[in-house]
Amino acid sequence: MFTEDNSYSHHITNYKDENGSCYTLEWYTDRTEDLILTNVWVNPEYRGKGFGNEILRLAEEAAKLGCFKQLFVKVGYDTWQSVWYKRNGFEFHECDKYDNNYVWLVKQIKD
C-alpha cells in the first residue's frame, strides 16, 4: 500500500519519552492526504495508564494540523493491538499486500 517504487517516505516526527513510549509519524510523496502512524510502543509496565491513548491523540492532532485526511496504522491481524485501534475509531482498510498476517486500519480525520 505505501511502498510504491516512485514514492518517498518522509518522517514528520519521532517521539520517545523517558518511560520508553514511542511512535513515528510519516507520509509518502504519492499519498499527500494520508498520514501513517508507525513504531507505536508503550513499555509493558506503563500500559493501561493512558500513554497509548495520548500517542493517538497526538497523532490525530498532528494529522489535523498537517491537513491530512486519513490516519493509517499497520497492525497484526486479530491482535489486542488491532482491537485497541478499532476501539479508538480505526476501521479495516485492507490486508497488507506483502504479509497476510498484517492489516491496514484507517481513521478518517477530515472529510
mmCIF file of N, CA and C in Angstrom:
data_model
loop_
_atom_site.group_PDB
_atom_site.id
_atom_site.type_symbol
_atom_site.label_atom_id
_atom_site.label_comp_id
_atom_site.label_asym_id
_atom_site.label_seq_id
_atom_site.Cartn_x
_atom_site.Cartn_y
_atom_site.Cartn_z
ATOM 1 N N MET A 1 0.809 -1.188 0.000
ATOM 2 C CA MET A 1 0.000 0.000 0.000
ATOM 3 C C MET A 1 0.859 1.261 0.000
ATOM 4 N N PHE A 2 1.841 1.336 0.879
ATOM 5 C CA PHE A 2 2.638 2.559 0.999
ATOM 6 C C PHE A 2 4.076 2.349 0.526
ATOM 7 N N THR A 3 4.279 1.416 -0.359
ATOM 8 C CA THR A 3 5.656 1.137 -0.773
ATOM 9 C C THR A 3 5.811 1.157 -2.288
ATOM 10 N N GLU A 4 5.120 2.038 -2.963
ATOM 11 C CA GLU A 4 5.253 2.162 -4.406
ATOM 12 C C GLU A 4 6.671 2.623 -4.733
ATOM 13 N N ASP A 5 7.181 2.158 -5.851
ATOM 14 C CA ASP A 5 8.560 2.472 -6.228
ATOM 15 C C ASP A 5 8.824 3.959 -6.438
ATOM 16 N N ASN A 6 7.804 4.708 -6.819
ATOM 17 C CA ASN A 6 8.022 6.117 -7.144
ATOM 18 C C ASN A 6 7.708 7.053 -5.978
ATOM 19 N N SER A 7 7.536 6.509 -4.783
ATOM 20 C CA SER A 7 7.215 7.374 -3.644
ATOM 21 C C SER A 7 8.362 7.375 -2.644
ATOM 22 N N TYR A 8 8.403 8.409 -1.845
ATOM 23 C CA TYR A 8 9.427 8.539 -0.814
ATOM 24 C C TYR A 8 8.756 8.790 0.519
ATOM 25 N N SER A 9 9.256 8.131 1.529
ATOM 26 C CA SER A 9 8.721 8.305 2.880
ATOM 27 C C SER A 9 9.404 9.494 3.536
ATOM 28 N N HIS A 10 8.604 10.289 4.238
ATOM 29 C CA HIS A 10 9.121 11.421 4.989
ATOM 30 C C HIS A 10 8.652 11.301 6.431
ATOM 31 N N HIS A 11 9.570 11.363 7.347
ATOM 32 C CA HIS A 11 9.214 11.352 8.762
ATOM 33 C C HIS A 11 8.839 12.759 9.182
ATOM 34 N N ILE A 12 7.689 12.881 9.802
ATOM 35 C CA ILE A 12 7.269 14.164 10.337
ATOM 36 C C ILE A 12 7.804 14.322 11.746
ATOM 37 N N THR A 13 7.682 13.254 12.511
ATOM 38 C CA THR A 13 8.184 13.316 13.887
ATOM 39 C C THR A 13 8.517 11.927 14.387
ATOM 40 N N ASN A 14 9.509 11.868 15.225
ATOM 41 C CA ASN A 14 9.833 10.679 16.003
ATOM 42 C C ASN A 14 9.743 11.096 17.457
ATOM 43 N N TYR A 15 9.089 10.286 18.264
ATOM 44 C CA TYR A 15 8.907 10.646 19.661
ATOM 45 C C TYR A 15 9.287 9.464 20.537
ATOM 46 N N LYS A 16 9.991 9.747 21.598
ATOM 47 C CA LYS A 16 10.294 8.736 22.603
ATOM 48 C C LYS A 16 10.390 9.451 23.940
ATOM 49 N N ASP A 17 9.669 8.939 24.942
ATOM 50 C CA ASP A 17 9.719 9.582 26.254
ATOM 51 C C ASP A 17 10.631 8.806 27.203
ATOM 52 N N GLU A 18 10.773 9.313 28.412
ATOM 53 C CA GLU A 18 11.683 8.720 29.397
ATOM 54 C C GLU A 18 11.231 7.339 29.871
ATOM 55 N N ASN A 19 9.956 6.979 29.624
ATOM 56 C CA ASN A 19 9.449 5.670 30.017
ATOM 57 C C ASN A 19 9.524 4.650 28.891
ATOM 58 N N GLY A 20 10.018 5.056 27.750
ATOM 59 C CA GLY A 20 10.169 4.150 26.628
ATOM 60 C C GLY A 20 9.020 4.162 25.639
ATOM 61 N N SER A 21 7.960 4.926 25.894
ATOM 62 C CA SER A 21 6.874 5.027 24.930
ATOM 63 C C SER A 21 7.385 5.747 23.691
ATOM 64 N N CYS A 22 6.957 5.284 22.515
ATOM 65 C CA CYS A 22 7.449 5.913 21.301
ATOM 66 C C CYS A 22 6.463 5.751 20.154
ATOM 67 N N TYR A 23 6.653 6.575 19.129
ATOM 68 C CA TYR A 23 5.907 6.466 17.888
ATOM 69 C C TYR A 23 6.618 7.276 16.811
ATOM 70 N N THR A 24 6.244 7.025 15.559
ATOM 71 C CA THR A 24 6.734 7.781 14.414
ATOM 72 C C THR A 24 5.539 8.141 13.546
ATOM 73 N N LEU A 25 5.536 9.335 13.001
ATOM 74 C CA LEU A 25 4.545 9.746 12.008
ATOM 75 C C LEU A 25 5.288 9.957 10.701
ATOM 76 N N GLU A 26 4.732 9.431 9.615
ATOM 77 C CA GLU A 26 5.373 9.607 8.319
ATOM 78 C C GLU A 26 4.322 9.721 7.225
ATOM 79 N N TRP A 27 4.734 10.255 6.088
ATOM 80 C CA TRP A 27 3.860 10.340 4.925
ATOM 81 C C TRP A 27 4.679 10.031 3.691
ATOM 82 N N TYR A 28 3.974 9.693 2.622
ATOM 83 C CA TYR A 28 4.611 9.345 1.362
ATOM 84 C C TYR A 28 4.266 10.391 0.313
ATOM 85 N N THR A 29 5.215 10.679 -0.558
ATOM 86 C CA THR A 29 5.040 11.748 -1.532
ATOM 87 C C THR A 29 3.885 11.499 -2.490
ATOM 88 N N ASP A 30 3.520 10.239 -2.719
ATOM 89 C CA ASP A 30 2.417 9.967 -3.638
ATOM 90 C C ASP A 30 1.074 9.818 -2.913
ATOM 91 N N ARG A 31 1.045 10.052 -1.603
ATOM 92 C CA ARG A 31 -0.197 9.948 -0.821
ATOM 93 C C ARG A 31 -0.260 11.130 0.149
ATOM 94 N N THR A 32 -0.385 12.319 -0.394
ATOM 95 C CA THR A 32 -0.235 13.535 0.401
ATOM 96 C C THR A 32 -1.361 13.789 1.391
ATOM 97 N N GLU A 33 -2.481 13.064 1.293
ATOM 98 C CA GLU A 33 -3.576 13.264 2.238
ATOM 99 C C GLU A 33 -3.564 12.238 3.366
ATOM 100 N N ASP A 34 -2.606 11.326 3.334
ATOM 101 C CA ASP A 34 -2.553 10.234 4.297
ATOM 102 C C ASP A 34 -1.343 10.358 5.220
ATOM 103 N N LEU A 35 -1.573 10.150 6.502
ATOM 104 C CA LEU A 35 -0.505 10.135 7.497
ATOM 105 C C LEU A 35 -0.444 8.726 8.073
ATOM 106 N N ILE A 36 0.749 8.208 8.273
ATOM 107 C CA ILE A 36 0.918 6.852 8.764
ATOM 108 C C ILE A 36 1.558 6.902 10.148
ATOM 109 N N LEU A 37 0.932 6.233 11.088
ATOM 110 C CA LEU A 37 1.438 6.122 12.456
ATOM 111 C C LEU A 37 2.162 4.784 12.552
ATOM 112 N N THR A 38 3.450 4.811 12.876
ATOM 113 C CA THR A 38 4.249 3.581 12.950
ATOM 114 C C THR A 38 5.031 3.535 14.254
ATOM 115 N N ASN A 39 5.607 2.380 14.513
ATOM 116 C CA ASN A 39 6.514 2.182 15.645
ATOM 117 C C ASN A 39 5.898 2.589 16.977
ATOM 118 N N VAL A 40 4.589 2.366 17.129
ATOM 119 C CA VAL A 40 3.930 2.686 18.394
ATOM 120 C C VAL A 40 4.294 1.612 19.404
ATOM 121 N N TRP A 41 4.784 2.057 20.546
ATOM 122 C CA TRP A 41 5.164 1.108 21.587
ATOM 123 C C TRP A 41 5.082 1.795 22.940
ATOM 124 N N VAL A 42 4.490 1.078 23.886
ATOM 125 C CA VAL A 42 4.441 1.538 25.266
ATOM 126 C C VAL A 42 5.058 0.453 26.129
ATOM 127 N N ASN A 43 5.973 0.832 26.979
ATOM 128 C CA ASN A 43 6.613 -0.102 27.906
ATOM 129 C C ASN A 43 5.520 -0.873 28.649
ATOM 130 N N PRO A 44 5.597 -2.213 28.690
ATOM 131 C CA PRO A 44 4.540 -3.004 29.336
ATOM 132 C C PRO A 44 4.190 -2.561 30.751
ATOM 133 N N GLU A 45 5.146 -2.072 31.507
ATOM 134 C CA GLU A 45 4.840 -1.669 32.880
ATOM 135 C C GLU A 45 4.002 -0.381 32.935
ATOM 136 N N TYR A 46 3.908 0.344 31.807
ATOM 137 C CA TYR A 46 3.120 1.574 31.760
ATOM 138 C C TYR A 46 1.822 1.419 30.955
ATOM 139 N N ARG A 47 1.557 0.228 30.442
ATOM 140 C CA ARG A 47 0.331 0.018 29.669
ATOM 141 C C ARG A 47 -0.886 0.097 30.579
ATOM 142 N N GLY A 48 -1.985 0.551 29.998
ATOM 143 C CA GLY A 48 -3.214 0.698 30.761
ATOM 144 C C GLY A 48 -3.272 1.986 31.567
ATOM 145 N N LYS A 49 -2.312 2.880 31.351
ATOM 146 C CA LYS A 49 -2.252 4.130 32.112
ATOM 147 C C LYS A 49 -2.438 5.362 31.226
ATOM 148 N N GLY A 50 -2.909 5.150 29.989
ATOM 149 C CA GLY A 50 -3.221 6.270 29.114
ATOM 150 C C GLY A 50 -2.126 6.711 28.163
ATOM 151 N N PHE A 51 -0.943 6.095 28.214
ATOM 152 C CA PHE A 51 0.146 6.510 27.323
ATOM 153 C C PHE A 51 -0.212 6.259 25.858
ATOM 154 N N GLY A 52 -0.783 5.110 25.554
ATOM 155 C CA GLY A 52 -1.186 4.797 24.183
ATOM 156 C C GLY A 52 -2.264 5.738 23.683
ATOM 157 N N ASN A 53 -3.229 6.029 24.536
ATOM 158 C CA ASN A 53 -4.287 6.966 24.151
ATOM 159 C C ASN A 53 -3.718 8.355 23.887
ATOM 160 N N GLU A 54 -2.722 8.744 24.644
ATOM 161 C CA GLU A 54 -2.075 10.044 24.424
ATOM 162 C C GLU A 54 -1.316 10.043 23.093
ATOM 163 N N ILE A 55 -0.672 8.941 22.759
ATOM 164 C CA ILE A 55 0.001 8.839 21.464
ATOM 165 C C ILE A 55 -1.011 9.016 20.338
ATOM 166 N N LEU A 56 -2.157 8.352 20.435
ATOM 167 C CA LEU A 56 -3.186 8.511 19.405
ATOM 168 C C LEU A 56 -3.692 9.944 19.331
ATOM 169 N N ARG A 57 -3.889 10.568 20.473
ATOM 170 C CA ARG A 57 -4.347 11.956 20.493
ATOM 171 C C ARG A 57 -3.343 12.863 19.787
ATOM 172 N N LEU A 58 -2.056 12.686 20.099
ATOM 173 C CA LEU A 58 -1.018 13.499 19.462
ATOM 174 C C LEU A 58 -0.941 13.250 17.961
ATOM 175 N N ALA A 59 -1.084 12.000 17.546
ATOM 176 C CA ALA A 59 -1.046 11.667 16.118
ATOM 177 C C ALA A 59 -2.226 12.294 15.390
ATOM 178 N N GLU A 60 -3.407 12.227 15.986
ATOM 179 C CA GLU A 60 -4.589 12.825 15.372
ATOM 180 C C GLU A 60 -4.459 14.346 15.311
ATOM 181 N N GLU A 61 -3.919 14.933 16.346
ATOM 182 C CA GLU A 61 -3.703 16.385 16.359
ATOM 183 C C GLU A 61 -2.727 16.791 15.256
ATOM 184 N N ALA A 62 -1.641 16.033 15.105
ATOM 185 C CA ALA A 62 -0.664 16.319 14.050
ATOM 186 C C ALA A 62 -1.299 16.160 12.672
ATOM 187 N N ALA A 63 -2.146 15.154 12.510
ATOM 188 C CA ALA A 63 -2.823 14.946 11.223
ATOM 189 C C ALA A 63 -3.731 16.134 10.900
ATOM 190 N N LYS A 64 -4.452 16.617 11.883
ATOM 191 C CA LYS A 64 -5.341 17.759 11.663
ATOM 192 C C LYS A 64 -4.543 19.014 11.325
ATOM 193 N N LEU A 65 -3.471 19.248 12.059
ATOM 194 C CA LEU A 65 -2.643 20.433 11.802
ATOM 195 C C LEU A 65 -1.978 20.364 10.443
ATOM 196 N N GLY A 66 -1.651 19.159 10.000
ATOM 197 C CA GLY A 66 -0.987 18.979 8.712
ATOM 198 C C GLY A 66 -1.938 18.839 7.544
ATOM 199 N N CYS A 67 -3.221 19.016 7.787
ATOM 200 C CA CYS A 67 -4.241 18.932 6.738
ATOM 201 C C CYS A 67 -4.320 17.541 6.095
ATOM 202 N N PHE A 68 -3.998 16.511 6.860
ATOM 203 C CA PHE A 68 -4.164 15.143 6.370
ATOM 204 C C PHE A 68 -5.614 14.723 6.574
ATOM 205 N N LYS A 69 -6.110 13.877 5.686
ATOM 206 C CA LYS A 69 -7.499 13.442 5.770
ATOM 207 C C LYS A 69 -7.661 12.092 6.452
ATOM 208 N N GLN A 70 -6.601 11.289 6.445
ATOM 209 C CA GLN A 70 -6.690 9.942 6.996
ATOM 210 C C GLN A 70 -5.431 9.607 7.786
ATOM 211 N N LEU A 71 -5.615 8.833 8.847
ATOM 212 C CA LEU A 71 -4.506 8.337 9.650
ATOM 213 C C LEU A 71 -4.521 6.818 9.543
ATOM 214 N N PHE A 72 -3.408 6.238 9.110
ATOM 215 C CA PHE A 72 -3.297 4.801 8.904
ATOM 216 C C PHE A 72 -2.364 4.164 9.936
ATOM 217 N N VAL A 73 -2.636 2.901 10.257
ATOM 218 C CA VAL A 73 -1.724 2.070 11.044
ATOM 219 C C VAL A 73 -1.698 0.691 10.412
ATOM 220 N N LYS A 74 -0.551 0.061 10.493
ATOM 221 C CA LYS A 74 -0.400 -1.336 10.077
ATOM 222 C C LYS A 74 -0.241 -2.145 11.345
ATOM 223 N N VAL A 75 -1.073 -3.165 11.489
ATOM 224 C CA VAL A 75 -1.108 -3.900 12.752
ATOM 225 C C VAL A 75 -1.344 -5.378 12.474
ATOM 226 N N GLY A 76 -0.893 -6.217 13.389
ATOM 227 C CA GLY A 76 -1.125 -7.642 13.263
ATOM 228 C C GLY A 76 -2.610 -7.960 13.223
ATOM 229 N N TYR A 77 -2.979 -8.877 12.344
ATOM 230 C CA TYR A 77 -4.368 -9.284 12.202
ATOM 231 C C TYR A 77 -4.830 -9.978 13.475
ATOM 232 N N ASP A 78 -5.995 -9.598 13.967
ATOM 233 C CA ASP A 78 -6.639 -10.247 15.110
ATOM 234 C C ASP A 78 -5.748 -10.279 16.355
ATOM 235 N N THR A 79 -5.176 -9.132 16.693
ATOM 236 C CA THR A 79 -4.334 -8.994 17.876
ATOM 237 C C THR A 79 -4.996 -8.018 18.849
ATOM 238 N N TRP A 80 -4.487 -7.950 20.070
ATOM 239 C CA TRP A 80 -5.044 -6.988 21.023
ATOM 240 C C TRP A 80 -4.826 -5.563 20.527
ATOM 241 N N GLN A 81 -3.731 -5.359 19.773
ATOM 242 C CA GLN A 81 -3.468 -4.031 19.239
ATOM 243 C C GLN A 81 -4.537 -3.631 18.219
ATOM 244 N N SER A 82 -4.934 -4.551 17.346
ATOM 245 C CA SER A 82 -5.966 -4.222 16.357
ATOM 246 C C SER A 82 -7.299 -3.940 17.047
ATOM 247 N N VAL A 83 -7.599 -4.669 18.102
ATOM 248 C CA VAL A 83 -8.821 -4.417 18.874
ATOM 249 C C VAL A 83 -8.764 -3.026 19.501
ATOM 250 N N TRP A 84 -7.604 -2.667 20.054
ATOM 251 C CA TRP A 84 -7.434 -1.352 20.687
ATOM 252 C C TRP A 84 -7.612 -0.221 19.675
ATOM 253 N N TYR A 85 -6.969 -0.350 18.502
ATOM 254 C CA TYR A 85 -7.128 0.690 17.481
ATOM 255 C C TYR A 85 -8.587 0.816 17.055
ATOM 256 N N LYS A 86 -9.263 -0.313 16.843
ATOM 257 C CA LYS A 86 -10.676 -0.271 16.444
ATOM 258 C C LYS A 86 -11.529 0.378 17.522
ATOM 259 N N ARG A 87 -11.226 0.102 18.767
ATOM 260 C CA ARG A 87 -11.948 0.730 19.874
ATOM 261 C C ARG A 87 -11.735 2.250 19.873
ATOM 262 N N ASN A 88 -10.644 2.685 19.266
ATOM 263 C CA ASN A 88 -10.328 4.115 19.187
ATOM 264 C C ASN A 88 -10.684 4.726 17.833
ATOM 265 N N GLY A 89 -11.598 4.097 17.111
ATOM 266 C CA GLY A 89 -12.139 4.693 15.900
ATOM 267 C C GLY A 89 -11.526 4.272 14.582
ATOM 268 N N PHE A 90 -10.553 3.374 14.583
ATOM 269 C CA PHE A 90 -9.965 2.896 13.338
ATOM 270 C C PHE A 90 -10.839 1.783 12.757
ATOM 271 N N GLU A 91 -10.827 1.690 11.434
ATOM 272 C CA GLU A 91 -11.584 0.671 10.729
ATOM 273 C C GLU A 91 -10.668 -0.076 9.773
ATOM 274 N N PHE A 92 -11.084 -1.300 9.421
ATOM 275 C CA PHE A 92 -10.317 -2.099 8.465
ATOM 276 C C PHE A 92 -10.258 -1.367 7.131
ATOM 277 N N HIS A 93 -9.050 -1.335 6.537
ATOM 278 C CA HIS A 93 -8.883 -0.742 5.214
ATOM 279 C C HIS A 93 -8.553 -1.830 4.189
ATOM 280 N N GLU A 94 -7.482 -2.593 4.455
ATOM 281 C CA GLU A 94 -7.113 -3.678 3.559
ATOM 282 C C GLU A 94 -6.040 -4.550 4.205
ATOM 283 N N CYS A 95 -5.888 -5.766 3.666
ATOM 284 C CA CYS A 95 -4.803 -6.646 4.113
ATOM 285 C C CYS A 95 -3.503 -6.123 3.524
ATOM 286 N N ASP A 96 -2.419 -6.300 4.250
ATOM 287 C CA ASP A 96 -1.114 -5.890 3.737
ATOM 288 C C ASP A 96 -0.742 -6.786 2.564
ATOM 289 N N LYS A 97 -0.325 -6.199 1.470
ATOM 290 C CA LYS A 97 -0.057 -6.997 0.276
ATOM 291 C C LYS A 97 1.237 -7.801 0.364
ATOM 292 N N TYR A 98 2.071 -7.521 1.347
ATOM 293 C CA TYR A 98 3.321 -8.246 1.481
ATOM 294 C C TYR A 98 3.305 -9.276 2.605
ATOM 295 N N ASP A 99 2.374 -9.157 3.537
ATOM 296 C CA ASP A 99 2.316 -10.081 4.673
ATOM 297 C C ASP A 99 0.867 -10.217 5.136
ATOM 298 N N ASN A 100 0.254 -11.357 4.892
ATOM 299 C CA ASN A 100 -1.148 -11.581 5.234
ATOM 300 C C ASN A 100 -1.412 -11.606 6.736
ATOM 301 N N ASN A 101 -0.373 -11.596 7.544
ATOM 302 C CA ASN A 101 -0.553 -11.548 8.993
ATOM 303 C C ASN A 101 -0.836 -10.132 9.489
ATOM 304 N N TYR A 102 -0.755 -9.149 8.584
ATOM 305 C CA TYR A 102 -0.953 -7.750 8.949
ATOM 306 C C TYR A 102 -2.074 -7.131 8.120
ATOM 307 N N VAL A 103 -2.722 -6.140 8.719
ATOM 308 C CA VAL A 103 -3.767 -5.386 8.030
ATOM 309 C C VAL A 103 -3.503 -3.897 8.210
ATOM 310 N N TRP A 104 -4.052 -3.116 7.298
ATOM 311 C CA TRP A 104 -4.026 -1.668 7.417
ATOM 312 C C TRP A 104 -5.368 -1.224 7.963
ATOM 313 N N LEU A 105 -5.331 -0.413 9.007
ATOM 314 C CA LEU A 105 -6.522 0.200 9.573
ATOM 315 C C LEU A 105 -6.454 1.691 9.287
ATOM 316 N N VAL A 106 -7.601 2.332 9.200
ATOM 317 C CA VAL A 106 -7.651 3.757 8.879
ATOM 318 C C VAL A 106 -8.649 4.463 9.777
ATOM 319 N N LYS A 107 -8.328 5.702 10.104
ATOM 320 C CA LYS A 107 -9.250 6.573 10.820
ATOM 321 C C LYS A 107 -9.388 7.864 10.012
ATOM 322 N N GLN A 108 -10.614 8.234 9.727
ATOM 323 C CA GLN A 108 -10.868 9.458 8.975
ATOM 324 C C GLN A 108 -10.637 10.654 9.903
ATOM 325 N N ILE A 109 -9.833 11.599 9.424
ATOM 326 C CA ILE A 109 -9.513 12.801 10.198
ATOM 327 C C ILE A 109 -10.363 13.968 9.724
ATOM 328 N N LYS A 110 -10.437 14.128 8.402
ATOM 329 C CA LYS A 110 -11.212 15.221 7.800
ATOM 330 C C LYS A 110 -11.989 14.675 6.626
ATOM 331 N N ASP A 111 -13.117 15.297 6.331
ATOM 332 C CA ASP A 111 -13.908 14.904 5.154
ATOM 333 C C ASP A 111 -13.361 15.520 3.909
#
